[in-house]
Amino acid sequence: MTDELVSVEDHRERILAAIDPLPAFDQPLMEAFGLSAAEDVRASVALPGFDNSAMDGYAVAYADVASASEDSPVHLPVVGEIGAGQATLLAVSPGTAVKIMTGAPVPAGADSVVPYEWTDRGVAKVVISRAPKEGQHVRPKGQDVNQGDLLVQSGTVLRARQIGLLAAVGRPSVRSRPRPRVVVISTGSELREPGSSLGHDSVYDGNSFLLAAAARQAGAIAYRVGIVPDEPRAFLSSLNDQ
């Protein structure tokens, strides 16, 4: 026997040594927010999934517009239009341009995008007065994420960025550990609920609110049961209810 006080650190280590992690299971992404991932997640698709336009403008072959300037603009026929999610034109011929919206797939035969601001915004024919750099304003397939890249490592706390990234690669759920359930029971015949009247020998119960709030702040599902008097049967009954 020793009367030496146990430090907070030692007490915490004793508690952690006596418990095991909760079993993990697949949870919908929004339910997994704030939880710890229990698997490594790799990208099943690339981001972007295809070469796409970073600007509203005209998809062209760089060689056709390399010489464009204010003094000597390039004139190209416009052979179609491609909107995001509405791609029907899959390829363009040399010497032509296609109107393209931000996010739309760049057709085969084109390798650069000329922004609207560098043109006369023509419909049947476009006048281009400034040349892009080769490949400019095109986001290539896999620029952000390649298929097979590690996105989330096991043990990572899933915050907004991770949830958004998992959704962007098509994951509807992620294997994660659930929030622990914490029940806080205050014992003491002298305790009173805040808002009630105090006697000459009673005090308000602040500790249970503090502990329940701290547990919730740490990510647990916290329940404050309330006050139990200093009676063994009352305490056991309250404990068994939980």
Backbone as JSON, one array per atom type, in Angstrom:
{
  "sequence": "MTDELVSVEDHRERILAAIDPLPAFDQPLMEAFGLSAAEDVRASVALPGFDNSAMDGYAVAYADVASASEDSPVHLPVVGEIGAGQATLLAVSPGTAVKIMTGAPVPAGADSVVPYEWTDRGVAKVVISRAPKEGQHVRPKGQDVNQGDLLVQSGTVLRARQIGLLAAVGRPSVRSRPRPRVVVISTGSELREPGSSLGHDSVYDGNSFLLAAAARQAGAIAYRVGIVPDEPRAFLSSLNDQ",
  "N": [[0.85, -1.21, 0.0], [0.42, 2.23, -0.72], [0.46, 5.72, -0.18], [0.9, 7.47, -2.12], [0.02, 9.84, -4.55], [-1.65, 9.27, -7.67], [-0.59, 10.24, -10.84], [-2.16, 12.3, -13.4], [-1.42, 11.5, -15.96], [-0.49, 8.84, -15.54], [-2.83, 7.68, -14.6], [-4.48, 7.94, -16.84], [-3.1, 6.27, -18.63], [-3.48, 3.79, -17.4], [-6.25, 3.5, -17.71], [-6.49, 3.48, -20.54], [-5.08, 1.18, -21.11], [-6.82, -0.75, -20.32], [-8.89, -0.89, -22.09], [-10.28, -1.59, -25.35], [-10.09, -0.72, -28.86], [-13.13, 0.32, -30.46], [-15.02, -1.86, -32.59], [-14.65, -1.58, -36.14], [-16.67, -0.42, -38.91], [-18.33, -0.1, -42.12], [-19.33, 3.16, -42.89], [-21.64, 5.69, -43.94], [-20.46, 8.59, -45.73], [-21.01, 11.2, -44.58], [-21.76, 10.45, -42.03], [-19.41, 9.51, -41.11], [-17.84, 11.68, -40.65], [-15.44, 13.29, -38.68], [-14.68, 10.96, -37.45], [-12.31, 8.24, -37.0], [-10.49, 6.91, -39.63], [-10.49, 3.49, -40.56], [-9.16, 2.11, -42.45], [-6.88, 1.99, -45.23], [-7.39, 4.12, -47.91], [-7.49, 4.07, -51.34], [-7.36, 5.72, -54.5], [-9.83, 4.94, -56.8], [-10.3, 5.97, -59.22], [-9.01, 8.45, -61.5], [-8.33, 11.95, -60.88], [-8.46, 15.01, -62.44], [-10.83, 12.95, -64.29], [-10.52, 12.97, -66.98], [-8.98, 14.82, -69.68], [-9.67, 18.19, -69.34], [-11.3, 21.39, -69.81], [-10.06, 24.36, -68.34], [-11.12, 26.81, -68.57], [-13.73, 28.95, -69.9], [-14.0, 29.04, -73.36], [-12.24, 28.46, -76.39], [-11.39, 25.35, -77.74], [-8.44, 24.34, -79.2], [-5.87, 23.38, -81.6], [-2.6, 23.89, -80.67], [-0.65, 24.54, -82.57], [-2.1, 25.77, -84.56], [-2.7, 28.3, -83.63], [-0.48, 29.52, -82.67], [0.8, 31.78, -83.67], [-0.88, 33.88, -83.24], [-1.87, 37.28, -82.68], [-2.51, 40.69, -81.57], [-2.06, 42.38, -83.72], [-1.94, 40.58, -85.8], [-4.26, 38.6, -86.02], [-5.63, 35.26, -85.7], [-7.88, 33.46, -87.73], [-10.41, 31.12, -87.3], [-12.63, 28.49, -88.24], [-15.56, 27.67, -86.38], [-16.53, 24.62, -85.23], [-18.3, 23.41, -83.55], [-19.76, 22.91, -80.25], [-18.98, 22.3, -76.85], [-20.29, 21.41, -73.85], [-20.07, 21.15, -70.25], [-20.6, 17.92, -69.13], [-22.09, 17.4, -71.36], [-20.95, 16.34, -73.66], [-20.66, 15.79, -77.02], [-19.13, 16.08, -79.21], [-16.24, 14.59, -80.07], [-13.77, 14.84, -81.25], [-11.61, 17.07, -83.07], [-10.72, 18.6, -86.18], [-7.54, 19.55, -87.67], [-6.9, 23.06, -87.92], [-9.34, 24.03, -87.11], [-11.73, 25.18, -84.62], [-13.34, 24.62, -81.46], [-16.04, 25.57, -79.5], [-15.92, 25.72, -75.99], [-16.82, 24.83, -72.64], [-16.03, 25.52, -69.18], [-14.69, 22.77, -67.49], [-15.56, 20.91, -69.32], [-14.83, 18.07, -71.46], [-11.76, 18.05, -73.24], [-11.56, 17.8, -76.69], [-10.18, 15.18, -78.79], [-7.37, 15.98, -80.8], [-7.25, 18.63, -80.12], [-5.24, 20.66, -78.01], [-4.97, 22.83, -76.4], [-6.53, 25.68, -74.79], [-8.17, 28.6, -75.71], [-9.01, 31.43, -73.99], [-12.24, 33.12, -73.79], [-11.83, 35.86, -73.53], [-9.69, 36.47, -75.12], [-10.56, 36.54, -77.67], [-13.01, 37.24, -80.29], [-15.33, 36.12, -79.55], [-16.73, 34.66, -81.43], [-19.28, 32.82, -83.27], [-19.84, 31.16, -85.62], [-17.41, 31.55, -86.75], [-14.26, 32.28, -85.31], [-12.22, 34.9, -84.12], [-9.0, 35.06, -83.12], [-6.9, 36.76, -81.02], [-4.75, 36.48, -79.4], [-2.23, 34.26, -78.41], [-2.32, 31.18, -76.62], [-0.09, 29.47, -74.32], [1.39, 26.33, -75.19], [-0.75, 23.74, -74.35], [-1.94, 25.25, -72.37], [-4.48, 26.19, -70.04], [-5.7, 23.74, -69.97], [-6.66, 21.08, -68.02], [-5.01, 18.29, -67.28], [-5.76, 14.76, -67.39], [-5.68, 13.11, -64.27], [-4.25, 15.09, -62.98], [-4.64, 16.03, -60.36], [-5.12, 13.71, -58.79], [-3.95, 10.44, -59.18], [-5.06, 7.27, -60.41], [-5.08, 4.78, -57.97], [-3.56, 6.18, -56.14], [-2.74, 6.86, -52.7], [-5.2, 8.06, -50.67], [-6.37, 8.43, -48.13], [-5.0, 7.59, -45.09], [-5.06, 4.83, -42.86], [-6.25, 5.49, -39.62], [-6.36, 8.19, -39.86], [-8.06, 11.13, -38.94], [-11.22, 11.9, -40.08], [-11.88, 14.68, -41.7], [-13.41, 17.64, -43.2], [-12.03, 17.98, -45.65], [-11.05, 15.4, -46.25], [-13.46, 13.96, -46.41], [-14.7, 15.21, -48.61], [-12.83, 14.58, -50.61], [-12.98, 11.78, -50.73], [-15.6, 11.48, -51.61], [-15.3, 12.64, -54.12], [-13.89, 10.76, -55.56], [-15.72, 8.83, -55.8], [-16.42, 7.26, -53.59], [-18.92, 6.02, -51.51], [-18.98, 5.43, -48.86], [-16.98, 4.79, -45.9], [-14.72, 2.76, -44.1], [-14.75, 2.93, -40.69], [-14.19, 3.76, -37.22], [-16.73, 3.81, -34.75], [-18.15, 6.54, -32.81], [-17.35, 6.62, -29.37], [-19.58, 5.78, -26.68], [-20.39, 7.66, -23.94], [-21.31, 7.79, -20.61], [-22.25, 9.93, -18.06], [-22.47, 10.04, -14.66], [-23.45, 11.65, -11.79], [-22.72, 11.44, -8.37], [-23.93, 12.03, -5.15], [-25.45, 13.22, -2.33], [-25.58, 15.82, -1.68], [-25.76, 17.28, -3.98], [-27.27, 19.45, -6.41], [-29.46, 20.25, -9.15], [-28.61, 22.68, -11.63], [-30.41, 25.71, -11.53], [-32.29, 24.92, -9.73], [-33.4, 25.23, -6.26], [-31.08, 25.97, -3.63], [-30.08, 24.36, -0.61], [-28.89, 24.9, 2.79], [-26.76, 23.23, 2.95], [-26.1, 22.28, 0.44], [-24.89, 21.98, -3.0], [-24.47, 23.19, -6.38], [-24.44, 20.97, -9.15], [-21.76, 20.95, -11.04], [-19.69, 19.45, -12.08], [-20.55, 17.18, -13.58], [-21.62, 18.31, -15.87], [-19.35, 19.53, -16.9], [-17.7, 17.27, -17.45], [-19.3, 15.8, -19.27], [-19.5, 17.64, -21.36], [-16.79, 17.87, -22.04], [-16.27, 15.26, -22.93], [-17.94, 15.18, -25.16], [-16.75, 17.17, -26.67], [-14.39, 15.9, -27.28], [-15.24, 14.1, -29.12], [-16.95, 12.04, -28.48], [-20.14, 10.34, -27.99], [-22.0, 11.73, -25.73], [-23.73, 11.35, -22.67], [-25.46, 12.85, -20.1], [-26.56, 11.65, -17.19], [-27.57, 12.54, -14.76], [-28.19, 13.36, -11.31], [-27.36, 11.18, -8.65], [-28.24, 10.02, -5.48], [-26.31, 9.39, -2.44], [-26.67, 6.47, -2.16], [-26.36, 3.07, -2.29], [-28.14, 1.26, -3.65], [-29.65, 2.96, -5.26], [-27.64, 3.97, -6.88], [-26.73, 1.6, -8.21], [-29.05, 0.92, -9.56], [-29.33, 3.08, -11.34], [-26.96, 2.78, -12.79], [-27.34, 0.23, -13.93], [-29.43, 0.81, -15.66], [-28.15, 2.03, -17.72]],
  "CA": [[0.0, 0.0, 0.0], [1.13, 3.51, -0.75], [-0.42, 6.89, -0.18], [1.35, 8.36, -3.19], [-1.02, 10.18, -5.51], [-1.43, 8.84, -9.05], [-0.63, 11.39, -11.75], [-3.17, 12.23, -14.45], [-0.86, 10.71, -17.06], [-0.5, 7.42, -15.17], [-4.23, 7.24, -14.52], [-4.94, 7.81, -18.22], [-2.48, 5.08, -19.21], [-4.17, 2.62, -16.83], [-7.56, 3.38, -18.35], [-6.32, 3.08, -21.93], [-4.6, -0.2, -21.15], [-7.92, -1.65, -19.98], [-9.95, -0.84, -23.09], [-9.91, -1.9, -26.73], [-10.8, 0.12, -29.83], [-14.42, -0.18, -30.91], [-14.93, -2.48, -33.92], [-14.92, -0.68, -37.26], [-17.6, -0.87, -39.94], [-18.54, 0.9, -43.17], [-20.3, 4.19, -42.52], [-21.81, 6.72, -44.96], [-19.44, 9.62, -45.58], [-21.36, 12.25, -43.62], [-21.77, 9.87, -40.69], [-18.01, 9.24, -40.75], [-17.14, 12.93, -40.37], [-14.92, 13.38, -37.32], [-14.25, 9.65, -36.96], [-10.99, 7.8, -37.43], [-10.54, 5.9, -40.7], [-9.95, 2.18, -40.16], [-8.63, 1.48, -43.66], [-6.23, 2.83, -46.22], [-8.26, 4.32, -49.06], [-6.78, 4.46, -52.56], [-8.25, 6.24, -55.54], [-10.24, 3.98, -57.83], [-10.34, 6.72, -60.47], [-8.14, 9.63, -61.52], [-8.95, 13.27, -60.79], [-9.7, 14.78, -63.2], [-10.92, 11.67, -64.98], [-10.27, 13.19, -68.42], [-8.47, 16.16, -69.96], [-10.83, 19.09, -69.4], [-10.99, 22.81, -69.94], [-10.04, 25.17, -67.12], [-11.69, 28.12, -68.91], [-14.68, 29.06, -71.02], [-13.26, 29.56, -74.5], [-12.21, 27.65, -77.61], [-10.38, 24.31, -77.78], [-7.73, 24.43, -80.48], [-4.52, 22.83, -81.67], [-1.68, 25.02, -80.44], [0.05, 24.89, -83.81], [-2.95, 26.62, -85.4], [-2.88, 29.63, -83.05], [0.79, 29.94, -82.06], [1.22, 33.09, -84.18], [-1.94, 34.87, -83.06], [-1.53, 38.51, -81.96], [-3.45, 41.78, -81.84], [-1.79, 42.89, -85.06], [-2.13, 39.53, -86.79], [-5.1, 37.57, -85.4], [-5.9, 34.02, -86.43], [-9.29, 33.21, -87.95], [-10.69, 29.69, -87.39], [-14.05, 28.12, -88.22], [-16.02, 27.0, -85.16], [-17.23, 23.44, -85.74], [-19.21, 22.83, -82.57], [-19.72, 23.42, -78.88], [-18.94, 21.24, -75.85], [-20.62, 21.84, -72.49], [-19.76, 20.19, -69.2], [-21.62, 16.88, -69.03], [-22.89, 17.34, -72.59], [-19.97, 16.17, -74.73], [-21.03, 14.97, -78.19], [-18.05, 16.23, -80.18], [-15.13, 13.91, -79.43], [-12.52, 15.14, -81.92], [-11.62, 18.2, -84.0], [-9.73, 18.52, -87.25], [-6.6, 20.67, -87.69], [-7.39, 24.28, -88.55], [-10.68, 24.38, -86.64], [-11.87, 25.42, -83.19], [-14.63, 24.22, -80.9], [-16.4, 26.33, -78.31], [-15.86, 24.78, -74.87], [-17.13, 25.38, -71.33], [-15.18, 25.06, -68.09], [-14.98, 21.42, -67.01], [-15.92, 20.01, -70.42], [-13.67, 17.33, -71.96], [-11.08, 18.59, -74.42], [-11.64, 16.76, -77.72], [-8.95, 14.74, -79.45], [-6.97, 16.92, -81.83], [-7.01, 19.91, -79.47], [-4.32, 20.51, -76.87], [-4.92, 24.1, -75.67], [-7.8, 26.42, -74.78], [-8.07, 30.05, -75.82], [-10.14, 32.02, -73.25], [-13.11, 34.04, -74.5], [-11.32, 37.23, -73.48], [-8.65, 36.64, -76.15], [-11.23, 36.33, -78.96], [-14.19, 38.07, -80.53], [-16.45, 35.29, -79.12], [-17.47, 34.29, -82.61], [-20.1, 31.61, -83.23], [-19.5, 30.34, -86.79], [-15.98, 31.76, -86.96], [-13.69, 32.99, -84.18], [-10.99, 35.66, -84.35], [-8.14, 34.87, -81.95], [-5.91, 37.83, -81.06], [-3.66, 36.2, -78.45], [-1.96, 32.82, -78.4], [-1.98, 30.57, -75.34], [1.05, 28.56, -74.34], [0.96, 24.98, -75.54], [-1.33, 23.03, -73.2], [-2.49, 26.17, -71.38], [-5.91, 26.15, -69.71], [-6.18, 22.36, -70.03], [-6.32, 20.29, -66.83], [-4.84, 16.92, -67.78], [-6.25, 13.64, -66.58], [-4.8, 12.73, -63.18], [-3.45, 16.21, -62.48], [-4.79, 16.11, -58.91], [-5.02, 12.37, -58.2], [-3.84, 9.32, -60.11], [-5.69, 6.03, -59.95], [-4.18, 4.01, -57.11], [-2.93, 7.03, -55.12], [-3.25, 6.76, -51.34], [-5.94, 9.27, -50.34], [-6.56, 8.51, -46.68], [-4.29, 6.53, -44.39], [-5.75, 4.32, -41.67], [-5.94, 6.27, -38.44], [-6.59, 9.61, -40.13], [-9.37, 11.67, -38.55], [-11.89, 12.32, -41.31], [-12.39, 16.05, -41.67], [-14.14, 18.04, -44.41], [-11.22, 17.75, -46.85], [-11.02, 13.97, -46.56], [-14.8, 13.55, -46.83], [-14.89, 15.7, -49.98], [-11.96, 13.84, -51.52], [-13.54, 10.43, -50.9], [-16.78, 11.61, -52.48], [-14.86, 13.0, -55.47], [-13.44, 9.55, -56.26], [-16.84, 7.9, -55.91], [-16.64, 6.41, -52.42], [-20.1, 6.44, -50.76], [-18.79, 5.12, -47.44], [-15.6, 4.51, -45.51], [-14.64, 1.95, -42.89], [-14.29, 3.79, -39.6], [-14.61, 3.35, -35.87], [-17.81, 4.7, -34.29], [-17.91, 7.35, -31.62], [-17.65, 5.91, -28.12], [-20.7, 6.28, -25.89], [-19.93, 7.99, -22.59], [-22.38, 8.14, -19.69], [-21.74, 10.63, -16.88], [-23.4, 9.96, -13.52], [-22.98, 12.35, -10.59], [-23.21, 10.88, -7.12], [-23.77, 12.93, -4.0], [-26.73, 13.69, -1.8], [-25.52, 17.28, -1.54], [-25.78, 17.92, -5.3], [-28.54, 19.95, -6.92], [-29.44, 20.64, -10.55], [-28.63, 24.12, -11.85], [-31.75, 26.24, -11.69], [-33.11, 24.57, -8.57], [-33.05, 25.96, -5.03], [-30.03, 25.39, -2.8], [-30.2, 24.36, 0.84], [-27.71, 25.44, 3.47], [-25.66, 22.26, 2.86], [-26.08, 21.7, -0.91], [-24.13, 22.71, -4.03], [-24.87, 22.86, -7.74], [-23.62, 19.95, -9.83], [-21.06, 21.46, -12.21], [-18.72, 18.48, -12.62], [-21.11, 16.29, -14.61], [-21.72, 19.1, -17.11], [-17.98, 19.69, -17.4], [-17.22, 16.0, -18.01], [-20.08, 15.45, -20.46], [-19.11, 18.55, -22.43], [-15.44, 17.51, -22.46], [-16.37, 14.03, -23.71], [-18.53, 15.53, -26.45], [-15.72, 17.92, -27.4], [-13.4, 14.93, -27.74], [-15.8, 13.31, -30.2], [-17.81, 10.96, -27.99], [-21.57, 10.57, -27.8], [-22.03, 11.88, -24.27], [-25.02, 11.45, -22.0], [-25.43, 13.19, -18.67], [-27.72, 10.98, -16.61], [-28.13, 13.34, -13.69], [-27.65, 13.2, -9.96], [-27.77, 10.0, -7.89], [-27.88, 10.22, -4.07], [-25.34, 8.45, -1.86], [-27.37, 5.25, -1.77], [-25.88, 2.02, -3.19], [-29.18, 0.7, -4.5], [-29.99, 3.98, -6.26], [-26.53, 4.04, -7.84], [-26.75, 0.39, -9.03], [-30.21, 0.99, -10.45], [-29.0, 4.03, -12.4], [-25.9, 2.18, -13.6], [-27.93, -0.86, -14.73], [-30.24, 1.4, -16.7], [-27.27, 2.44, -18.8]],
  "C": [[0.87, 1.25, 0.0], [0.12, 4.62, -0.81], [-0.05, 7.87, -1.29], [0.21, 8.6, -4.19], [-0.63, 9.7, -6.91], [-1.56, 10.06, -9.96], [-1.73, 11.2, -12.78], [-2.69, 11.36, -15.59], [-0.91, 9.22, -16.76], [-1.92, 6.88, -15.11], [-4.8, 7.03, -15.92], [-4.37, 6.56, -18.86], [-3.14, 3.81, -18.67], [-5.53, 2.41, -17.49], [-7.42, 2.88, -19.78], [-5.86, 1.63, -22.06], [-5.73, -1.21, -20.91], [-9.02, -1.68, -21.03], [-9.39, -1.17, -24.47], [-10.65, -0.96, -27.67], [-12.14, -0.51, -30.21], [-14.28, -0.79, -32.29], [-15.35, -1.52, -35.02], [-15.96, -1.28, -38.2], [-17.79, 0.24, -40.95], [-19.63, 1.88, -42.73], [-20.43, 5.18, -43.67], [-20.88, 7.91, -44.68], [-19.8, 10.67, -44.54], [-21.43, 11.74, -42.2], [-20.35, 9.64, -40.19], [-17.25, 10.52, -40.42], [-16.72, 12.99, -38.9], [-14.46, 12.07, -36.73], [-12.87, 9.32, -37.5], [-11.13, 6.71, -38.49], [-9.88, 4.61, -40.22], [-9.46, 1.4, -41.37], [-7.83, 2.5, -44.44], [-7.15, 2.93, -47.43], [-7.42, 4.82, -50.23], [-7.79, 4.87, -53.62], [-8.55, 5.17, -56.56], [-10.33, 4.64, -59.2], [-9.34, 7.87, -60.37], [-8.96, 10.89, -61.37], [-8.02, 14.29, -61.43], [-9.67, 13.42, -63.91], [-10.66, 11.76, -66.47], [-9.67, 14.58, -68.57], [-9.67, 17.11, -70.1], [-10.39, 20.54, -69.39], [-11.05, 23.52, -68.59], [-10.69, 26.53, -67.34], [-12.85, 27.95, -69.88], [-13.91, 29.67, -72.2], [-13.38, 28.66, -75.7], [-11.07, 26.64, -77.52], [-9.76, 24.3, -79.17], [-6.46, 23.58, -80.43], [-3.55, 24.0, -81.57], [-1.01, 25.48, -81.72], [-0.77, 25.84, -84.68], [-3.04, 28.06, -84.89], [-1.58, 30.22, -82.5], [1.2, 31.35, -82.48], [0.22, 34.19, -83.91], [-1.46, 36.07, -82.23], [-2.58, 39.56, -82.28], [-3.29, 42.28, -83.27], [-2.07, 41.86, -86.15], [-2.95, 38.39, -86.2], [-5.28, 36.37, -86.32], [-7.4, 33.82, -86.53], [-9.5, 31.71, -88.12], [-12.19, 29.45, -87.44], [-14.38, 27.39, -86.91], [-16.93, 25.85, -85.57], [-18.18, 22.81, -84.72], [-19.03, 23.45, -81.21], [-19.77, 22.24, -77.92], [-19.22, 21.85, -74.48], [-20.26, 20.76, -71.49], [-20.91, 19.21, -69.05], [-22.46, 16.72, -70.27], [-21.99, 17.15, -73.81], [-20.51, 15.25, -75.82], [-19.96, 15.03, -79.26], [-16.78, 15.68, -79.54], [-13.79, 14.25, -80.06], [-12.7, 16.34, -82.84], [-10.5, 18.04, -85.01], [-8.76, 19.7, -87.15], [-7.21, 21.88, -88.4], [-8.79, 24.67, -88.14], [-10.64, 24.62, -85.13], [-13.23, 24.92, -82.74], [-14.86, 25.03, -79.63], [-16.49, 25.36, -77.13], [-16.12, 25.5, -73.56], [-16.17, 24.8, -70.28], [-15.63, 23.68, -67.61], [-15.33, 20.43, -68.1], [-14.66, 19.3, -70.94], [-13.09, 17.96, -73.22], [-11.06, 17.5, -75.5], [-10.27, 16.39, -78.27], [-8.64, 15.68, -80.61], [-6.72, 18.31, -81.3], [-6.1, 19.69, -78.27], [-4.22, 21.78, -76.03], [-6.3, 24.74, -75.72], [-7.5, 27.91, -74.8], [-9.26, 30.65, -75.06], [-10.96, 32.97, -74.11], [-12.49, 35.43, -74.61], [-10.26, 37.51, -74.54], [-9.24, 36.51, -77.55], [-12.34, 37.34, -79.14], [-15.47, 37.33, -80.17], [-17.33, 34.88, -80.3], [-18.21, 32.97, -82.48], [-19.75, 30.68, -84.4], [-18.0, 30.42, -87.1], [-15.45, 32.58, -85.8], [-12.4, 33.67, -84.6], [-10.19, 35.63, -83.05], [-6.99, 35.86, -82.04], [-4.77, 37.63, -80.06], [-3.47, 34.7, -78.37], [-1.71, 32.31, -76.98], [-0.64, 29.85, -75.44], [0.53, 27.17, -74.68], [0.48, 24.25, -74.28], [-1.99, 23.94, -72.17], [-4.0, 26.05, -71.26], [-6.53, 24.77, -69.94], [-5.72, 21.65, -68.76], [-6.22, 18.83, -67.27], [-5.39, 15.87, -66.83], [-5.22, 13.27, -65.52], [-3.95, 13.86, -62.62], [-3.49, 16.3, -60.95], [-4.54, 14.76, -58.24], [-4.9, 11.35, -59.32], [-4.54, 8.1, -59.54], [-4.67, 5.22, -59.16], [-3.48, 4.83, -56.05], [-3.56, 6.79, -53.75], [-3.9, 8.09, -50.96], [-6.05, 9.49, -48.85], [-5.85, 7.32, -46.05], [-5.09, 6.1, -43.16], [-5.29, 5.09, -40.44], [-6.16, 7.76, -38.61], [-7.99, 10.02, -39.64], [-10.0, 12.3, -39.79], [-12.54, 13.68, -41.13], [-13.04, 16.38, -43.02], [-13.34, 17.73, -45.67], [-11.2, 16.28, -47.24], [-12.38, 13.47, -47.04], [-15.05, 13.98, -48.27], [-14.06, 14.92, -50.99], [-12.5, 12.43, -51.77], [-14.77, 10.47, -51.8], [-16.36, 11.86, -53.92], [-14.36, 11.8, -56.26], [-14.51, 8.46, -56.25], [-17.07, 6.99, -54.73], [-17.89, 6.88, -51.66], [-19.97, 6.23, -49.26], [-17.32, 4.86, -47.17], [-15.62, 3.72, -44.21], [-14.03, 2.8, -41.77], [-14.82, 3.27, -38.27], [-15.65, 4.33, -35.34], [-17.39, 5.53, -33.09], [-18.21, 6.54, -30.37], [-18.83, 6.57, -27.4], [-20.22, 6.47, -24.46], [-21.13, 8.43, -21.76], [-21.77, 8.77, -18.44], [-22.82, 10.61, -15.8], [-22.76, 10.69, -12.34], [-23.57, 11.7, -9.35], [-22.94, 11.87, -5.99], [-25.1, 13.48, -3.57], [-26.77, 15.2, -1.66], [-25.7, 18.02, -2.86], [-27.2, 18.34, -5.69], [-28.36, 20.34, -8.4], [-29.37, 22.16, -10.67], [-30.06, 24.6, -12.13], [-32.67, 25.91, -10.54], [-32.65, 25.37, -7.35], [-31.97, 25.22, -4.25], [-30.43, 25.43, -1.33], [-28.91, 24.87, 1.46], [-26.51, 24.5, 3.33], [-25.55, 21.64, 1.46], [-25.31, 22.6, -1.87], [-24.67, 22.31, -5.4], [-23.89, 21.86, -8.36], [-23.01, 20.55, -11.1], [-20.18, 20.42, -12.87], [-19.3, 17.62, -13.74], [-21.27, 17.04, -15.93], [-20.35, 19.27, -17.75], [-17.51, 18.42, -18.1], [-17.98, 15.62, -19.27], [-19.7, 16.35, -21.64], [-17.71, 18.22, -22.96], [-15.44, 16.25, -23.31], [-16.94, 14.31, -25.09], [-17.51, 16.3, -27.3], [-14.66, 16.98, -27.97], [-13.94, 13.99, -28.81], [-16.72, 12.2, -29.77], [-19.28, 11.35, -28.06], [-21.78, 10.57, -26.29], [-23.44, 12.05, -23.75], [-24.79, 11.83, -20.54], [-26.71, 12.65, -18.04], [-28.37, 11.84, -15.55], [-27.52, 12.96, -12.35], [-28.24, 11.96, -9.29], [-27.35, 10.21, -6.44], [-26.89, 9.16, -3.59], [-26.05, 7.23, -1.29], [-26.98, 4.15, -2.75], [-26.95, 1.48, -4.13], [-29.57, 1.69, -5.62], [-28.89, 4.06, -7.32], [-26.55, 2.81, -8.76], [-27.91, 0.41, -10.01], [-29.92, 1.93, -11.63], [-27.95, 3.46, -13.35], [-26.46, 1.08, -14.49], [-28.8, -0.32, -15.86], [-29.41, 1.77, -17.92], [-26.54, 1.27, -19.46]]
}
